[in-house]
Short mmCIF file of C-alpha atoms in Angstrom, two decimals:
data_model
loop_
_atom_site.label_atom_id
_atom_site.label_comp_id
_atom_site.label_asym_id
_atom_site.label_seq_id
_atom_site.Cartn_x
_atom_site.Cartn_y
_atom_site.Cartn_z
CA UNK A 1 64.33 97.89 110.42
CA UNK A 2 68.02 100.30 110.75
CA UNK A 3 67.87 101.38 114.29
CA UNK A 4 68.17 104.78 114.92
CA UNK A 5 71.51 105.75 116.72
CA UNK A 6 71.19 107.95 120.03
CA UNK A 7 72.38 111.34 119.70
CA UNK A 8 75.11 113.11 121.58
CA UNK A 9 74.87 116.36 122.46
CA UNK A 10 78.10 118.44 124.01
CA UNK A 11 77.95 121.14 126.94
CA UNK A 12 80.92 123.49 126.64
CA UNK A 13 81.50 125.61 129.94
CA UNK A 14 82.69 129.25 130.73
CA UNK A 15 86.43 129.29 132.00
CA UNK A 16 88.03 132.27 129.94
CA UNK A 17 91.51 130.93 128.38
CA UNK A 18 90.69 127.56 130.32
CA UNK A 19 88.10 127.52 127.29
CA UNK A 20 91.12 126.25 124.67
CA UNK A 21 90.58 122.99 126.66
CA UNK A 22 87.43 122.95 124.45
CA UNK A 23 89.00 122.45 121.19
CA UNK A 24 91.06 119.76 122.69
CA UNK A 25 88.13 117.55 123.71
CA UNK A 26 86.19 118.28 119.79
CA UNK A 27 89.58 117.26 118.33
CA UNK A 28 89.48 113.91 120.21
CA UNK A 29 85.82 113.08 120.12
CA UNK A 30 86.13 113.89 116.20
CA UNK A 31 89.63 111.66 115.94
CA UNK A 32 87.33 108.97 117.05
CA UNK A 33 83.74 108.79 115.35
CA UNK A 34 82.30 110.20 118.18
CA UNK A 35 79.08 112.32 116.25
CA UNK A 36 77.96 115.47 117.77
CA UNK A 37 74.61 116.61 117.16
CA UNK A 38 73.94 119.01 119.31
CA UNK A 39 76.11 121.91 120.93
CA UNK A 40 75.39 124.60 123.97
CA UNK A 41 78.20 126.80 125.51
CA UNK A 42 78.48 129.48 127.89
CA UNK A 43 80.85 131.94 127.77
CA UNK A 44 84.28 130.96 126.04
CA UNK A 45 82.41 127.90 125.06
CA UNK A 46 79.70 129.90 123.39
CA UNK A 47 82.20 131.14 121.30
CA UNK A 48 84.07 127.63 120.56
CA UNK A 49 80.78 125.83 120.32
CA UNK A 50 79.65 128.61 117.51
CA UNK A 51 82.66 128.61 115.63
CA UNK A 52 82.64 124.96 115.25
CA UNK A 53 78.68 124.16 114.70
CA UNK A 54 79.10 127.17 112.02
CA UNK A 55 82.08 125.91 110.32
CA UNK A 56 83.09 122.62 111.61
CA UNK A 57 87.08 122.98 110.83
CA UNK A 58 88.97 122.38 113.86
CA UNK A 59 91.99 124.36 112.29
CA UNK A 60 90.11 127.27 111.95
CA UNK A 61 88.81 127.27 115.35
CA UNK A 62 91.98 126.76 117.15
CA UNK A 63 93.76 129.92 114.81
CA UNK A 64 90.49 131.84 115.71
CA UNK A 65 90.74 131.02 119.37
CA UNK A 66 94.05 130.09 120.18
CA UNK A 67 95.48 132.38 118.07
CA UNK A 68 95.10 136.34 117.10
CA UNK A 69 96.48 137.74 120.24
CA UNK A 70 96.93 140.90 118.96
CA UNK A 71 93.48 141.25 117.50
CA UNK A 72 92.28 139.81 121.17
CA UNK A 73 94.80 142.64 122.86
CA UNK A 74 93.65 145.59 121.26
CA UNK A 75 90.27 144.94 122.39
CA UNK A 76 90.46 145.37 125.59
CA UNK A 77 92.08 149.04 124.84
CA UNK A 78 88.25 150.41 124.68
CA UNK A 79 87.68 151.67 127.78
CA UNK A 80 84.51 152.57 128.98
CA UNK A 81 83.01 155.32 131.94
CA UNK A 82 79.78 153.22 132.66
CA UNK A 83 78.93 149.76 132.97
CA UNK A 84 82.05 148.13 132.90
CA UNK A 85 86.06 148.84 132.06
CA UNK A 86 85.31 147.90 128.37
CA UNK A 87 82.61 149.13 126.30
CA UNK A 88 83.12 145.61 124.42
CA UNK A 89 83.08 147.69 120.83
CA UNK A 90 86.08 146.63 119.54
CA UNK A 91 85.08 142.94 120.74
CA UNK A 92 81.82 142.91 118.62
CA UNK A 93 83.65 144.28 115.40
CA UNK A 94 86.35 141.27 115.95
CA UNK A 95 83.76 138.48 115.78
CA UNK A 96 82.00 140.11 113.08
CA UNK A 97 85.41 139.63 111.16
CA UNK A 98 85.26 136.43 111.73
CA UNK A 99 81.29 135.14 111.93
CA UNK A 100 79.80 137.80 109.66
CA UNK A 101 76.25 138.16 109.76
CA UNK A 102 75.59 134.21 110.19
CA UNK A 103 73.21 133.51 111.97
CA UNK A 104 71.88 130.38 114.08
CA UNK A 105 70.07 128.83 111.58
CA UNK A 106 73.29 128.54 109.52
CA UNK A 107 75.07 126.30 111.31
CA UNK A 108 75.77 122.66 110.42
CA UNK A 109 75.06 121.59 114.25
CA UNK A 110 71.99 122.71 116.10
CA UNK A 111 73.57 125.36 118.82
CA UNK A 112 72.68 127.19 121.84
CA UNK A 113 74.17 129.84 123.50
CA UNK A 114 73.71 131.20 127.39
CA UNK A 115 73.74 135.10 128.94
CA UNK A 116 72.41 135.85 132.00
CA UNK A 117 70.38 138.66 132.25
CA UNK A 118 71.86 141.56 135.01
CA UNK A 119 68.20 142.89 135.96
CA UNK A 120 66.40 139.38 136.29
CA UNK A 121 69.04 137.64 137.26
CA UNK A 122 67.59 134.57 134.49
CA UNK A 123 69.49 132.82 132.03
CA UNK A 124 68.78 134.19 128.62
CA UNK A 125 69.07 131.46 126.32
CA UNK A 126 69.96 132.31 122.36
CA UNK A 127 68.88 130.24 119.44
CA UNK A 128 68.13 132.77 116.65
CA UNK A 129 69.28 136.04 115.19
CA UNK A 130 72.95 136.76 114.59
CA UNK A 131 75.56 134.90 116.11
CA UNK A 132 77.90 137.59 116.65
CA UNK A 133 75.08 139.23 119.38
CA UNK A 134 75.14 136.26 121.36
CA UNK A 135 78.83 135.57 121.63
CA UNK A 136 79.60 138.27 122.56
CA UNK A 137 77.10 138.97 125.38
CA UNK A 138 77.33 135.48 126.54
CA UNK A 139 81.37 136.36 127.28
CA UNK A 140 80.96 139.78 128.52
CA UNK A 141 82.21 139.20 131.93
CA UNK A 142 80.77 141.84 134.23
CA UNK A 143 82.27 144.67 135.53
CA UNK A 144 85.36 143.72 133.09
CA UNK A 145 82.80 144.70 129.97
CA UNK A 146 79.74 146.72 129.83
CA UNK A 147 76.61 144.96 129.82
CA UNK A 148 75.16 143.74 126.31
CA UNK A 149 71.94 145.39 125.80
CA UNK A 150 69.55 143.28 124.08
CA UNK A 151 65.87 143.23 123.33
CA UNK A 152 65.79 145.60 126.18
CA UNK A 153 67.42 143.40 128.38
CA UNK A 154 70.91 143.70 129.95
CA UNK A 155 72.78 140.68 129.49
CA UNK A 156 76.41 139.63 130.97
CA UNK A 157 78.66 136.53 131.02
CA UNK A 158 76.73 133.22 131.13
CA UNK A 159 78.85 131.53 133.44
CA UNK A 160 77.29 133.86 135.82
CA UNK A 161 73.98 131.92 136.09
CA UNK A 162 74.88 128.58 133.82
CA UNK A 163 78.47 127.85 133.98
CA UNK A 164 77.93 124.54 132.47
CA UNK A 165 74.41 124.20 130.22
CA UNK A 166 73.83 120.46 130.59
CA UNK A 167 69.87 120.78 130.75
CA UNK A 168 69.93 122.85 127.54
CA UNK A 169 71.90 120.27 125.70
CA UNK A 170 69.48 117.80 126.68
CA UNK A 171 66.19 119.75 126.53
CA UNK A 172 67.55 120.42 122.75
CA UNK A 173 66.89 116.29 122.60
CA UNK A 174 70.47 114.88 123.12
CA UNK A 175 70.24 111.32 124.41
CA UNK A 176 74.30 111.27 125.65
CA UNK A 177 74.97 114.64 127.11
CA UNK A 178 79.09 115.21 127.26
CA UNK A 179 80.20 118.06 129.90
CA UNK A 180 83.41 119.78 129.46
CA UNK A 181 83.85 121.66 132.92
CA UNK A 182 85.68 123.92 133.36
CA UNK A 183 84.85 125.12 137.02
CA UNK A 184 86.65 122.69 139.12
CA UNK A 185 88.22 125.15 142.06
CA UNK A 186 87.75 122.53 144.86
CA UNK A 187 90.37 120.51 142.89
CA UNK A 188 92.26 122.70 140.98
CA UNK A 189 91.93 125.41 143.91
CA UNK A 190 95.50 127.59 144.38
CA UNK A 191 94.13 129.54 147.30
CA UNK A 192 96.10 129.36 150.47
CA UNK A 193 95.58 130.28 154.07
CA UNK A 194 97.61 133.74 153.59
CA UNK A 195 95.24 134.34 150.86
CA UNK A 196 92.52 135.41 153.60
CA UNK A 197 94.70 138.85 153.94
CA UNK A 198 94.00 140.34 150.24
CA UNK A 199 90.62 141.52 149.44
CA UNK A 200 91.08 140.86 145.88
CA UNK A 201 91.87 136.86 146.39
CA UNK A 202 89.12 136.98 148.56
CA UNK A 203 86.44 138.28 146.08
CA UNK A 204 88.04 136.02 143.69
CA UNK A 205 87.99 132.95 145.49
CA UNK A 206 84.40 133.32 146.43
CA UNK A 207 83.32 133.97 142.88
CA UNK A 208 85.17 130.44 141.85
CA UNK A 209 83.21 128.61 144.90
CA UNK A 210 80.18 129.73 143.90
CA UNK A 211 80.61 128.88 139.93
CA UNK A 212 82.14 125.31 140.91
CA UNK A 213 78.86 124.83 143.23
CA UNK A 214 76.58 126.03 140.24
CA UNK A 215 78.80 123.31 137.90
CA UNK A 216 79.15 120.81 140.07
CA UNK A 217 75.09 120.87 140.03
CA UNK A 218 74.84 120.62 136.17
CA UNK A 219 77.25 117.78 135.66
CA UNK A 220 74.33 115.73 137.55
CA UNK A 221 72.69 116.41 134.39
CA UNK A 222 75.86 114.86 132.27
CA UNK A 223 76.27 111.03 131.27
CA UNK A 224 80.02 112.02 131.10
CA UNK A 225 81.68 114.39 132.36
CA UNK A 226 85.47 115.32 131.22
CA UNK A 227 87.57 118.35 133.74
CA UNK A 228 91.01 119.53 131.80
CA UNK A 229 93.44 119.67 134.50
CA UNK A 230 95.35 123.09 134.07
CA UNK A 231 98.35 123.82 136.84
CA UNK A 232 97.78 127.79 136.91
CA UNK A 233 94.88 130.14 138.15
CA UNK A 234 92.83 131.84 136.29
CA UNK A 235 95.27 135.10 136.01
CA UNK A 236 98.70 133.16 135.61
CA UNK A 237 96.52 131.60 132.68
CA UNK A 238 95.97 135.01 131.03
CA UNK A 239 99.12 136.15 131.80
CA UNK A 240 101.33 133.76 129.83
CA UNK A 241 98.53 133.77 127.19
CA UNK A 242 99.33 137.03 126.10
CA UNK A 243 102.49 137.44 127.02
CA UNK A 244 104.57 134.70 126.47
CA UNK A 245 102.33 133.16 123.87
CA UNK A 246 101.08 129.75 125.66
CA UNK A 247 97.91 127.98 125.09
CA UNK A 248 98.49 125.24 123.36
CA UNK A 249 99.57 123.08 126.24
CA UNK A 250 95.59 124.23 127.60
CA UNK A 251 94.42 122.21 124.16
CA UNK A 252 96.38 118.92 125.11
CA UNK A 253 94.95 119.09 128.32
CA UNK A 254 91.71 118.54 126.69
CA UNK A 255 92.86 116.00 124.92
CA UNK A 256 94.09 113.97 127.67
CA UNK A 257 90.75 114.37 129.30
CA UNK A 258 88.85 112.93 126.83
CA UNK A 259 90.89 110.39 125.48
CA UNK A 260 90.09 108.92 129.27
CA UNK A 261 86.29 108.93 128.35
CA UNK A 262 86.33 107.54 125.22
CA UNK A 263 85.96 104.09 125.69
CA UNK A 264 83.08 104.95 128.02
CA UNK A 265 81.13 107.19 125.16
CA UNK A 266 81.48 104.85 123.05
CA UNK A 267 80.00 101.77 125.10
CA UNK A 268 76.73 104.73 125.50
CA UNK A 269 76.31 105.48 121.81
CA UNK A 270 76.40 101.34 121.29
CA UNK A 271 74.02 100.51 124.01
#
């Protein structure tokens, strides 16, 4: 009798550009035999973990992602009156370019994707229809982008309500659940006593507590759990993305990461 192999299923967390850690981690895992059979993202990984269960070529992904700055630019010149700063038009007609009209049930690997819905305040969870419709309202960050509407629903970013979707990646019947999270900000936290004078750091820094809190909760779902280190904040991060072209250095930092689990996933999948 062949025994049957446990499956490992991967949780890929919001973090905007900190998402490029992503591709890092399925570029290690892959280097080293580690199968993946199930995927769930939120947010930027929604959008990494449909790329790659849709196409599975890491090169593609990381031109798609890391990549097309321009294309990424001129999408946030769409401004909007209600809703948000964005209308998110020009975002929906750049991952049609580059998903078409696949849909879930094309993809190689079983995949998931989380929004959160603005009037409920629930996760809405996405396994069928087109994948460009979920992307893109599981990475519309609110206020920044107007609010997805969907099956008369509202939806917004899913790192909102799910930062990390552990539970999903399990409930979908992983039996190893791998974590990429990106919503560390008690140790990668920049904020600073002075910090308590400007409104805006303020808001900031209490949106980033409250995501690491709602992480830090899901990784108790995770057998292991892998953090990128990155030394910037979130809009130093954006900044020299689009400016002065950096992001790669956000892959290796994936790749570090994981390379420090490896051993350990492996010793699960053999067990």
């Amino acid at each position: 009798m062949i025994k049957k192999r446990k499956t490992v299923g991967l949780a890929l967390g919001s973090g905007g550009v900190k998402g490029f850690a992503h591709i890092g981690v399925l570029e290690t895992l892959l280097k080293n035999n580690i199968p993946i059979d199930y995927i769930a993202g939120s947010s930027i990984g929604a959008w990494v973990g449909a790329n790659y269960a849709l196409f599975q070529d890491i090169d593609t992904l990381k031109e798609m992602t890391v990549g097309n700055r321009k294309e990424k630019f001129a999408c946030l010149w769409d401004l909007g009156i209600t809703g948000g700063l964005i209308r998110g038009d020009k975002v929906k007609k750049l991952l049609f370019d580059w998903l078409g009209e696949s849909c879930f049930e094309d993809t190689h690997i079983p995949f998931k994707a989380v929004a959160t819905d603005l009037i409920t305040g629930e996760p809405h969870i996405f396994s069928t229809g087109q994948l460009t419709e979920a992307v893109r309202a599981s990475m519309a960050i609110p206020t920044m982008f107007k609010p997805v509407e969907f099956e008369k629903k509202s939806l917004v970013d899913g790192g909102l309500c799910y930062p990390l979707p552990t539970k999903i990646v399990r409930d979908m019947g992983a039996d190893i659940v791998i974590a990429v999270n990106l919503d560390n900000y008690q140790k990668n936290s920049r904020f600073k006593k002075e910090d308590v004078a400007s409104i805006v750091k303020i808001s900031s820094r209490s949106f980033d507590i409250m995501r690491h809190y709602l992480a830090q909760d899901a990784c108790k779902e995770a057998d292991i759990v892998i953090e990128p280190k990155t030394k910037d904040n979130d809009a130093t991060i954006w900044k020299k993305y689009f400016l002065n072209g950096q992001g790669e250095h956000i892959v290796e930092a994936g790749k570090k990461e994981a390379e420090n689990v490896i051993k350990k996933i492996k010793k699960l999948i053999a067990s």
